[in-house]
PDB file of C-alpha atoms in Angstrom:
ATOM      1  CA  MET A   1      64.569  26.828 136.391  1.00  0.00           C
ATOM      2  CA  SER A   2      63.427  27.893 132.922  1.00  0.00           C
ATOM      3  CA  ASN A   3      65.404  28.914 129.843  1.00  0.00           C
ATOM      4  CA  ARG A   4      64.231  32.533 130.200  1.00  0.00           C
ATOM      5  CA  VAL A   5      65.889  35.303 132.178  1.00  0.00           C
ATOM      6  CA  TYR A   6      64.767  38.760 133.276  1.00  0.00           C
ATOM      7  CA  VAL A   7      67.336  41.509 132.724  1.00  0.00           C
ATOM      8  CA  GLY A   8      67.044  44.727 134.722  1.00  0.00           C
ATOM      9  CA  ASN A   9      68.675  48.167 134.953  1.00  0.00           C
ATOM     10  CA  LEU A  10      68.990  48.503 131.183  1.00  0.00           C
ATOM     11  CA  ALA A  11      69.991  51.832 129.697  1.00  0.00           C
ATOM     12  CA  TRP A  12      67.071  53.507 127.918  1.00  0.00           C
ATOM     13  CA  SER A  13      68.960  53.320 124.617  1.00  0.00           C
ATOM     14  CA  VAL A  14      69.365  49.510 124.683  1.00  0.00           C
ATOM     15  CA  SER A  15      67.496  47.781 121.857  1.00  0.00           C
ATOM     16  CA  TRP A  16      66.457  44.141 121.687  1.00  0.00           C
ATOM     17  CA  GLN A  17      69.381  43.550 119.315  1.00  0.00           C
ATOM     18  CA  ASP A  18      71.846  45.129 121.772  1.00  0.00           C
ATOM     19  CA  LEU A  19      70.446  42.933 124.516  1.00  0.00           C
ATOM     20  CA  LYS A  20      70.623  39.804 122.380  1.00  0.00           C
ATOM     21  CA  ASP A  21      74.215  40.485 121.337  1.00  0.00           C
ATOM     22  CA  HIS A  22      75.289  41.026 124.944  1.00  0.00           C
ATOM     23  CA  MET A  23      73.573  37.909 126.268  1.00  0.00           C
ATOM     24  CA  ARG A  24      75.129  35.689 123.579  1.00  0.00           C
ATOM     25  CA  ASP A  25      78.201  35.485 125.805  1.00  0.00           C
ATOM     26  CA  ALA A  26      76.252  32.990 127.935  1.00  0.00           C
ATOM     27  CA  GLY A  27      74.748  30.832 125.193  1.00  0.00           C
ATOM     28  CA  ASP A  28      72.518  30.570 122.137  1.00  0.00           C
ATOM     29  CA  VAL A  29      69.830  33.282 122.362  1.00  0.00           C
ATOM     30  CA  GLN A  30      66.504  32.324 120.775  1.00  0.00           C
ATOM     31  CA  TYR A  31      64.640  35.518 121.580  1.00  0.00           C
ATOM     32  CA  SER A  32      65.166  38.894 123.223  1.00  0.00           C
ATOM     33  CA  LYS A  33      62.719  41.622 124.167  1.00  0.00           C
ATOM     34  CA  VAL A  34      63.021  45.067 125.747  1.00  0.00           C
ATOM     35  CA  LEU A  35      59.853  45.903 127.661  1.00  0.00           C
ATOM     36  CA  THR A  36      58.201  49.157 126.608  1.00  0.00           C
ATOM     37  CA  ASP A  37      55.305  51.290 127.787  1.00  0.00           C
ATOM     38  CA  ARG A  38      52.301  52.280 125.687  1.00  0.00           C
ATOM     39  CA  ASP A  39      54.284  55.110 124.124  1.00  0.00           C
ATOM     40  CA  GLY A  40      56.996  52.727 122.988  1.00  0.00           C
ATOM     41  CA  ARG A  41      59.546  53.954 125.538  1.00  0.00           C
ATOM     42  CA  SER A  42      61.831  51.444 127.209  1.00  0.00           C
ATOM     43  CA  LYS A  43      61.006  50.463 130.773  1.00  0.00           C
ATOM     44  CA  GLY A  44      64.643  49.691 131.514  1.00  0.00           C
ATOM     45  CA  CYS A  45      64.235  45.907 131.591  1.00  0.00           C
ATOM     46  CA  GLY A  46      63.873  42.992 129.235  1.00  0.00           C
ATOM     47  CA  ILE A  47      63.438  39.261 128.675  1.00  0.00           C
ATOM     48  CA  VAL A  48      65.908  36.888 127.027  1.00  0.00           C
ATOM     49  CA  GLU A  49      65.166  33.292 126.066  1.00  0.00           C
ATOM     50  CA  PHE A  50      68.027  30.830 125.594  1.00  0.00           C
ATOM     51  CA  SER A  51      67.898  27.566 123.704  1.00  0.00           C
ATOM     52  CA  THR A  52      68.816  25.701 126.892  1.00  0.00           C
ATOM     53  CA  VAL A  53      68.307  26.013 130.637  1.00  0.00           C
ATOM     54  CA  GLU A  54      72.084  25.889 131.021  1.00  0.00           C
ATOM     55  CA  GLY A  55      72.402  29.046 128.918  1.00  0.00           C
ATOM     56  CA  ALA A  56      70.008  30.862 131.214  1.00  0.00           C
ATOM     57  CA  GLN A  57      71.904  29.671 134.294  1.00  0.00           C
ATOM     58  CA  ASP A  58      75.205  30.798 132.794  1.00  0.00           C
ATOM     59  CA  ALA A  59      73.711  34.207 132.027  1.00  0.00           C
ATOM     60  CA  ILE A  60      72.671  34.655 135.661  1.00  0.00           C
ATOM     61  CA  GLU A  61      76.098  33.597 136.932  1.00  0.00           C
ATOM     62  CA  LYS A  62      78.298  35.330 134.350  1.00  0.00           C
ATOM     63  CA  LEU A  63      76.426  38.418 133.161  1.00  0.00           C
ATOM     64  CA  THR A  64      74.988  39.891 136.362  1.00  0.00           C
ATOM     65  CA  ASP A  65      76.823  43.168 137.095  1.00  0.00           C
ATOM     66  CA  THR A  66      78.327  43.301 133.601  1.00  0.00           C
ATOM     67  CA  GLU A  67      78.125  46.664 131.855  1.00  0.00           C
ATOM     68  CA  LEU A  68      75.841  47.275 128.883  1.00  0.00           C
ATOM     69  CA  LYS A  69      75.795  50.780 127.405  1.00  0.00           C
ATOM     70  CA  GLY A  70      77.073  52.369 130.607  1.00  0.00           C
ATOM     71  CA  ARG A  71      74.906  50.508 133.122  1.00  0.00           C
ATOM     72  CA  LYS A  72      75.557  47.420 135.228  1.00  0.00           C
ATOM     73  CA  ILE A  73      72.712  45.021 134.537  1.00  0.00           C
ATOM     74  CA  PHE A  74      71.245  42.345 136.799  1.00  0.00           C
ATOM     75  CA  VAL A  75      70.061  38.987 135.502  1.00  0.00           C
ATOM     76  CA  ARG A  76      67.723  36.501 137.174  1.00  0.00           C
ATOM     77  CA  GLU A  77      65.252  33.786 136.235  1.00  0.00           C
ATOM     78  CA  ASP A  78      62.079  35.120 134.607  1.00  0.00           C
ATOM     79  CA  ARG A  79      59.456  33.947 137.096  1.00  0.00           C
ATOM     80  CA  GLU A  80      56.609  35.212 134.922  1.00  0.00           C
ATOM     81  CA  ASP A  81      57.751  33.126 131.922  1.00  0.00           C
ATOM     82  CA  GLY A  82      58.004  36.225 129.742  1.00  0.00           C
ATOM     83  CA  LYS A  83      54.311  37.122 129.912  1.00  0.00           C
ATOM     84  CA  ARG A  84      54.850  40.846 129.488  1.00  0.00           C
ATOM     85  CA  GLY A  85      54.367  43.331 126.698  1.00  0.00           C
ATOM     86  CA  GLY A  86      57.218  45.012 124.885  1.00  0.00           C
ATOM     87  CA  GLY A  87      59.257  45.211 121.717  1.00  0.00           C
ATOM     88  CA  GLY A  88      61.480  42.353 120.698  1.00  0.00           C
ATOM     89  CA  ALA A  89      62.903  40.185 117.998  1.00  0.00           C
ATOM     90  CA  PRO A  90      60.328  38.568 115.721  1.00  0.00           C
ATOM     91  CA  ARG A  91      59.324  34.971 116.375  1.00  0.00           C
ATOM     92  CA  ALA A  92      56.347  32.679 115.943  1.00  0.00           C
ATOM     93  CA  PRO A  93      53.146  34.086 117.495  1.00  0.00           C
ATOM     94  CA  LYS A  94      52.332  32.765 120.927  1.00  0.00           C
ATOM     95  CA  ALA A  95      49.254  33.338 123.032  1.00  0.00           C
ATOM     96  CA  GLU A  96      50.168  35.572 125.940  1.00  0.00           C
ATOM     97  CA  ALA A  97      48.300  36.385 129.099  1.00  0.00           C
ATOM     98  CA  SER A  98      48.895  39.801 130.557  1.00  0.00           C
ATOM     99  CA  ALA A  99      50.717  39.874 133.864  1.00  0.00           C
ATOM    100  CA  THR A 100      49.756  43.481 134.476  1.00  0.00           C
ATOM    101  CA  THR A 101      45.971  43.585 134.139  1.00  0.00           C
ATOM    102  CA  ALA A 102      45.705  44.459 137.816  1.00  0.00           C
ATOM    103  CA  GLU A 103      47.584  46.953 139.933  1.00  0.00           C
ATOM    104  CA  GLY A 104      47.888  45.111 143.224  1.00  0.00           C
ATOM    105  CA  GLY A 105      48.054  41.641 144.625  1.00  0.00           C
ATOM    106  CA  GLU A 106      49.977  38.432 145.045  1.00  0.00           C
ATOM    107  CA  SER A 107      49.201  35.276 143.076  1.00  0.00           C
ATOM    108  CA  LYS A 108      45.706  36.524 142.234  1.00  0.00           C
ATOM    109  CA  PRO A 109      45.821  40.352 142.367  1.00  0.00           C
ATOM    110  CA  ASP A 110      42.662  42.397 142.829  1.00  0.00           C
ATOM    111  CA  ALA A 111      41.414  44.356 139.822  1.00  0.00           C
ATOM    112  CA  VAL A 112      41.682  47.709 141.614  1.00  0.00           C
ATOM    113  CA  ALA A 113      43.978  48.343 144.546  1.00  0.00           C
ATOM    114  CA  SER A 114      42.937  50.493 147.485  1.00  0.00           C
ATOM    115  CA  SER A 115      44.095  54.082 147.432  1.00  0.00           C
ATOM    116  CA  THR A 116      45.468  53.791 150.964  1.00  0.00           C
ATOM    117  CA  THR A 117      45.961  50.144 151.899  1.00  0.00           C
ATOM    118  CA  PRO A 118      47.416  47.468 149.625  1.00  0.00           C
ATOM    119  CA  ALA A 119      45.080  44.672 148.607  1.00  0.00           C
ATOM    120  CA  THR A 120      46.122  41.304 149.969  1.00  0.00           C
ATOM    121  CA  SER A 121      44.917  37.739 150.066  1.00  0.00           C
ATOM    122  CA  SER A 122      46.944  36.857 153.156  1.00  0.00           C
ATOM    123  CA  SER A 123      45.829  37.531 156.684  1.00  0.00           C
ATOM    124  CA  SER A 124      47.368  40.285 158.775  1.00  0.00           C
ATOM    125  CA  SER A 125      48.851  37.622 161.066  1.00  0.00           C
ATOM    126  CA  ASP A 126      51.160  36.601 158.212  1.00  0.00           C
ATOM    127  CA  LYS A 127      52.867  39.991 158.198  1.00  0.00           C
ATOM    128  CA  VAL A 128      56.238  40.366 159.878  1.00  0.00           C
ATOM    129  CA  GLU A 129      56.624  43.670 161.705  1.00  0.00           C
ATOM    130  CA  GLY A 130      58.962  45.995 159.861  1.00  0.00           C
ATOM    131  CA  SER A 131      58.761  44.002 156.617  1.00  0.00           C
ATOM    132  CA  GLN A 132      56.408  46.294 154.648  1.00  0.00           C
ATOM    133  CA  LEU A 133      57.694  49.322 152.745  1.00  0.00           C
ATOM    134  CA  PHE A 134      56.174  52.437 151.249  1.00  0.00           C
ATOM    135  CA  ILE A 135      57.519  53.205 147.764  1.00  0.00           C
ATOM    136  CA  GLY A 136      57.029  56.791 146.606  1.00  0.00           C
ATOM    137  CA  ASN A 137      57.601  58.850 143.445  1.00  0.00           C
ATOM    138  CA  LEU A 138      56.782  55.956 141.129  1.00  0.00           C
ATOM    139  CA  SER A 139      56.409  56.472 137.397  1.00  0.00           C
ATOM    140  CA  TRP A 140      52.775  56.482 136.277  1.00  0.00           C
ATOM    141  CA  ASP A 141      53.668  53.541 134.030  1.00  0.00           C
ATOM    142  CA  THR A 142      54.803  51.283 136.880  1.00  0.00           C
ATOM    143  CA  THR A 143      52.721  48.147 137.447  1.00  0.00           C
ATOM    144  CA  TRP A 144      52.648  45.998 140.589  1.00  0.00           C
ATOM    145  CA  GLN A 145      54.492  43.260 138.696  1.00  0.00           C
ATOM    146  CA  GLU A 146      57.321  45.554 137.625  1.00  0.00           C
ATOM    147  CA  LEU A 147      57.604  46.878 141.174  1.00  0.00           C
ATOM    148  CA  LYS A 148      57.757  43.329 142.511  1.00  0.00           C
ATOM    149  CA  ASP A 149      60.339  42.277 139.919  1.00  0.00           C
ATOM    150  CA  TYR A 150      62.575  45.219 140.803  1.00  0.00           C
ATOM    151  CA  PHE A 151      62.519  44.609 144.558  1.00  0.00           C
ATOM    152  CA  ALA A 152      62.906  40.844 144.115  1.00  0.00           C
ATOM    153  CA  THR A 153      66.582  41.553 143.455  1.00  0.00           C
ATOM    154  CA  VAL A 154      66.919  42.359 147.173  1.00  0.00           C
ATOM    155  CA  GLY A 155      64.871  39.588 148.771  1.00  0.00           C
ATOM    156  CA  ASP A 156      61.757  37.423 148.838  1.00  0.00           C
ATOM    157  CA  VAL A 157      58.830  39.704 147.946  1.00  0.00           C
ATOM    158  CA  GLN A 158      55.611  38.404 149.501  1.00  0.00           C
ATOM    159  CA  TYR A 159      53.370  41.168 148.198  1.00  0.00           C
ATOM    160  CA  SER A 160      53.436  44.081 145.769  1.00  0.00           C
ATOM    161  CA  ASN A 161      50.880  46.802 145.177  1.00  0.00           C
ATOM    162  CA  VAL A 162      50.593  50.046 143.197  1.00  0.00           C
ATOM    163  CA  ALA A 163      47.911  52.340 144.575  1.00  0.00           C
ATOM    164  CA  VAL A 164      45.170  53.543 142.215  1.00  0.00           C
ATOM    165  CA  GLY A 165      42.247  55.882 142.713  1.00  0.00           C
ATOM    166  CA  ARG A 166      38.578  55.157 142.156  1.00  0.00           C
ATOM    167  CA  ASP A 167      38.957  56.509 138.628  1.00  0.00           C
ATOM    168  CA  GLY A 168      41.553  53.817 137.915  1.00  0.00           C
ATOM    169  CA  ARG A 169      44.476  56.224 137.670  1.00  0.00           C
ATOM    170  CA  LYS A 170      47.672  55.465 139.544  1.00  0.00           C
ATOM    171  CA  LYS A 171      48.677  57.630 142.486  1.00  0.00           C
ATOM    172  CA  GLY A 172      52.437  57.381 142.066  1.00  0.00           C
ATOM    173  CA  PHE A 173      53.142  55.260 145.127  1.00  0.00           C
ATOM    174  CA  GLY A 174      52.952  51.643 146.194  1.00  0.00           C
ATOM    175  CA  PHE A 175      53.842  49.019 148.778  1.00  0.00           C
ATOM    176  CA  ILE A 176      56.209  46.074 148.995  1.00  0.00           C
ATOM    177  CA  ARG A 177      56.235  43.420 151.702  1.00  0.00           C
ATOM    178  CA  PHE A 178      59.234  41.148 152.215  1.00  0.00           C
ATOM    179  CA  ALA A 179      59.421  37.844 154.043  1.00  0.00           C
ATOM    180  CA  THR A 180      61.709  39.353 156.694  1.00  0.00           C
ATOM    181  CA  LYS A 181      62.395  42.759 158.201  1.00  0.00           C
ATOM    182  CA  GLU A 182      66.084  42.296 157.384  1.00  0.00           C
ATOM    183  CA  GLU A 183      65.268  42.184 153.663  1.00  0.00           C
ATOM    184  CA  ALA A 184      63.115  45.288 154.043  1.00  0.00           C
ATOM    185  CA  SER A 185      66.000  47.130 155.743  1.00  0.00           C
ATOM    186  CA  ALA A 186      68.345  46.071 152.957  1.00  0.00           C
ATOM    187  CA  ALA A 187      65.870  47.379 150.356  1.00  0.00           C
ATOM    188  CA  ILE A 188      65.731  50.781 152.070  1.00  0.00           C
ATOM    189  CA  GLU A 189      69.509  50.968 152.120  1.00  0.00           C
ATOM    190  CA  LYS A 190      69.971  49.874 148.508  1.00  0.00           C
ATOM    191  CA  MET A 191      66.903  51.280 146.731  1.00  0.00           C
ATOM    192  CA  ASN A 192      66.070  54.607 148.393  1.00  0.00           C
ATOM    193  CA  GLY A 193      66.865  57.417 145.959  1.00  0.00           C
ATOM    194  CA  VAL A 194      67.736  55.003 143.150  1.00  0.00           C
ATOM    195  CA  GLU A 195      66.349  55.606 139.646  1.00  0.00           C
ATOM    196  CA  PHE A 196      63.562  53.238 138.632  1.00  0.00           C
ATOM    197  CA  MET A 197      61.698  53.714 135.341  1.00  0.00           C
ATOM    198  CA  GLY A 198      62.950  57.278 134.994  1.00  0.00           C
ATOM    199  CA  ARG A 199      62.281  58.463 138.567  1.00  0.00           C
ATOM    200  CA  ASN A 200      64.297  58.514 141.776  1.00  0.00           C
ATOM    201  CA  ILE A 201      62.075  56.523 144.098  1.00  0.00           C
ATOM    202  CA  GLU A 202      61.542  56.963 147.829  1.00  0.00           C
ATOM    203  CA  VAL A 203      61.763  53.775 149.908  1.00  0.00           C
ATOM    204  CA  ARG A 204      60.878  53.756 153.613  1.00  0.00           C
ATOM    205  CA  LEU A 205      59.043  51.673 156.193  1.00  0.00           C
ATOM    206  CA  ASP A 206      55.262  51.726 155.844  1.00  0.00           C
ATOM    207  CA  ASN A 207      54.265  53.293 159.149  1.00  0.00           C
ATOM    208  CA  LYS A 208      50.622  52.320 158.655  1.00  0.00           C
ATOM    209  CA  ALA A 209      51.276  48.620 158.114  1.00  0.00           C
TER     210      ALA A 209
END
């Protein structure tokens, strides 16, 4: 457990200061950041760093499902250790490695994902039938990491991929694979038609998996 948390389902109008003020209910906030796209628009999620691990744990327990500017937020541990771009409160410079340089993969994503089949480093025998989903109507700004982060609120995401063409442009759809088919079913029930990064996404079983 780290002292950072990932905060999702933020209203587009939430600033890093709004986020910091809200999260102070759990502990001493050292840093807050609202993730933004290249145009400076909010992606609807952010990162908050507490001075202690206990503060982060309290935030997860106490602030999940609390309302911030009209939306119920979710809070979980930041598994990427905050290595994402975005606008936030000033602090000392720190070398950051991009977590979104590729559009598909698991621990070591491929540079360019297939336009039809998600790239994967695991063998097909590792797949559980009924555990892979097709995600449609994605925002052009969505990365595989953001897609994975969003669906990780439902279950254990084994694989995430955003399809891109040979020209490197995204195709507006992607794939998610869960550890179990039960988690995949829950994701369909909870996420289908829900707004993600400004679009109502389509979530269904990947019939070609």
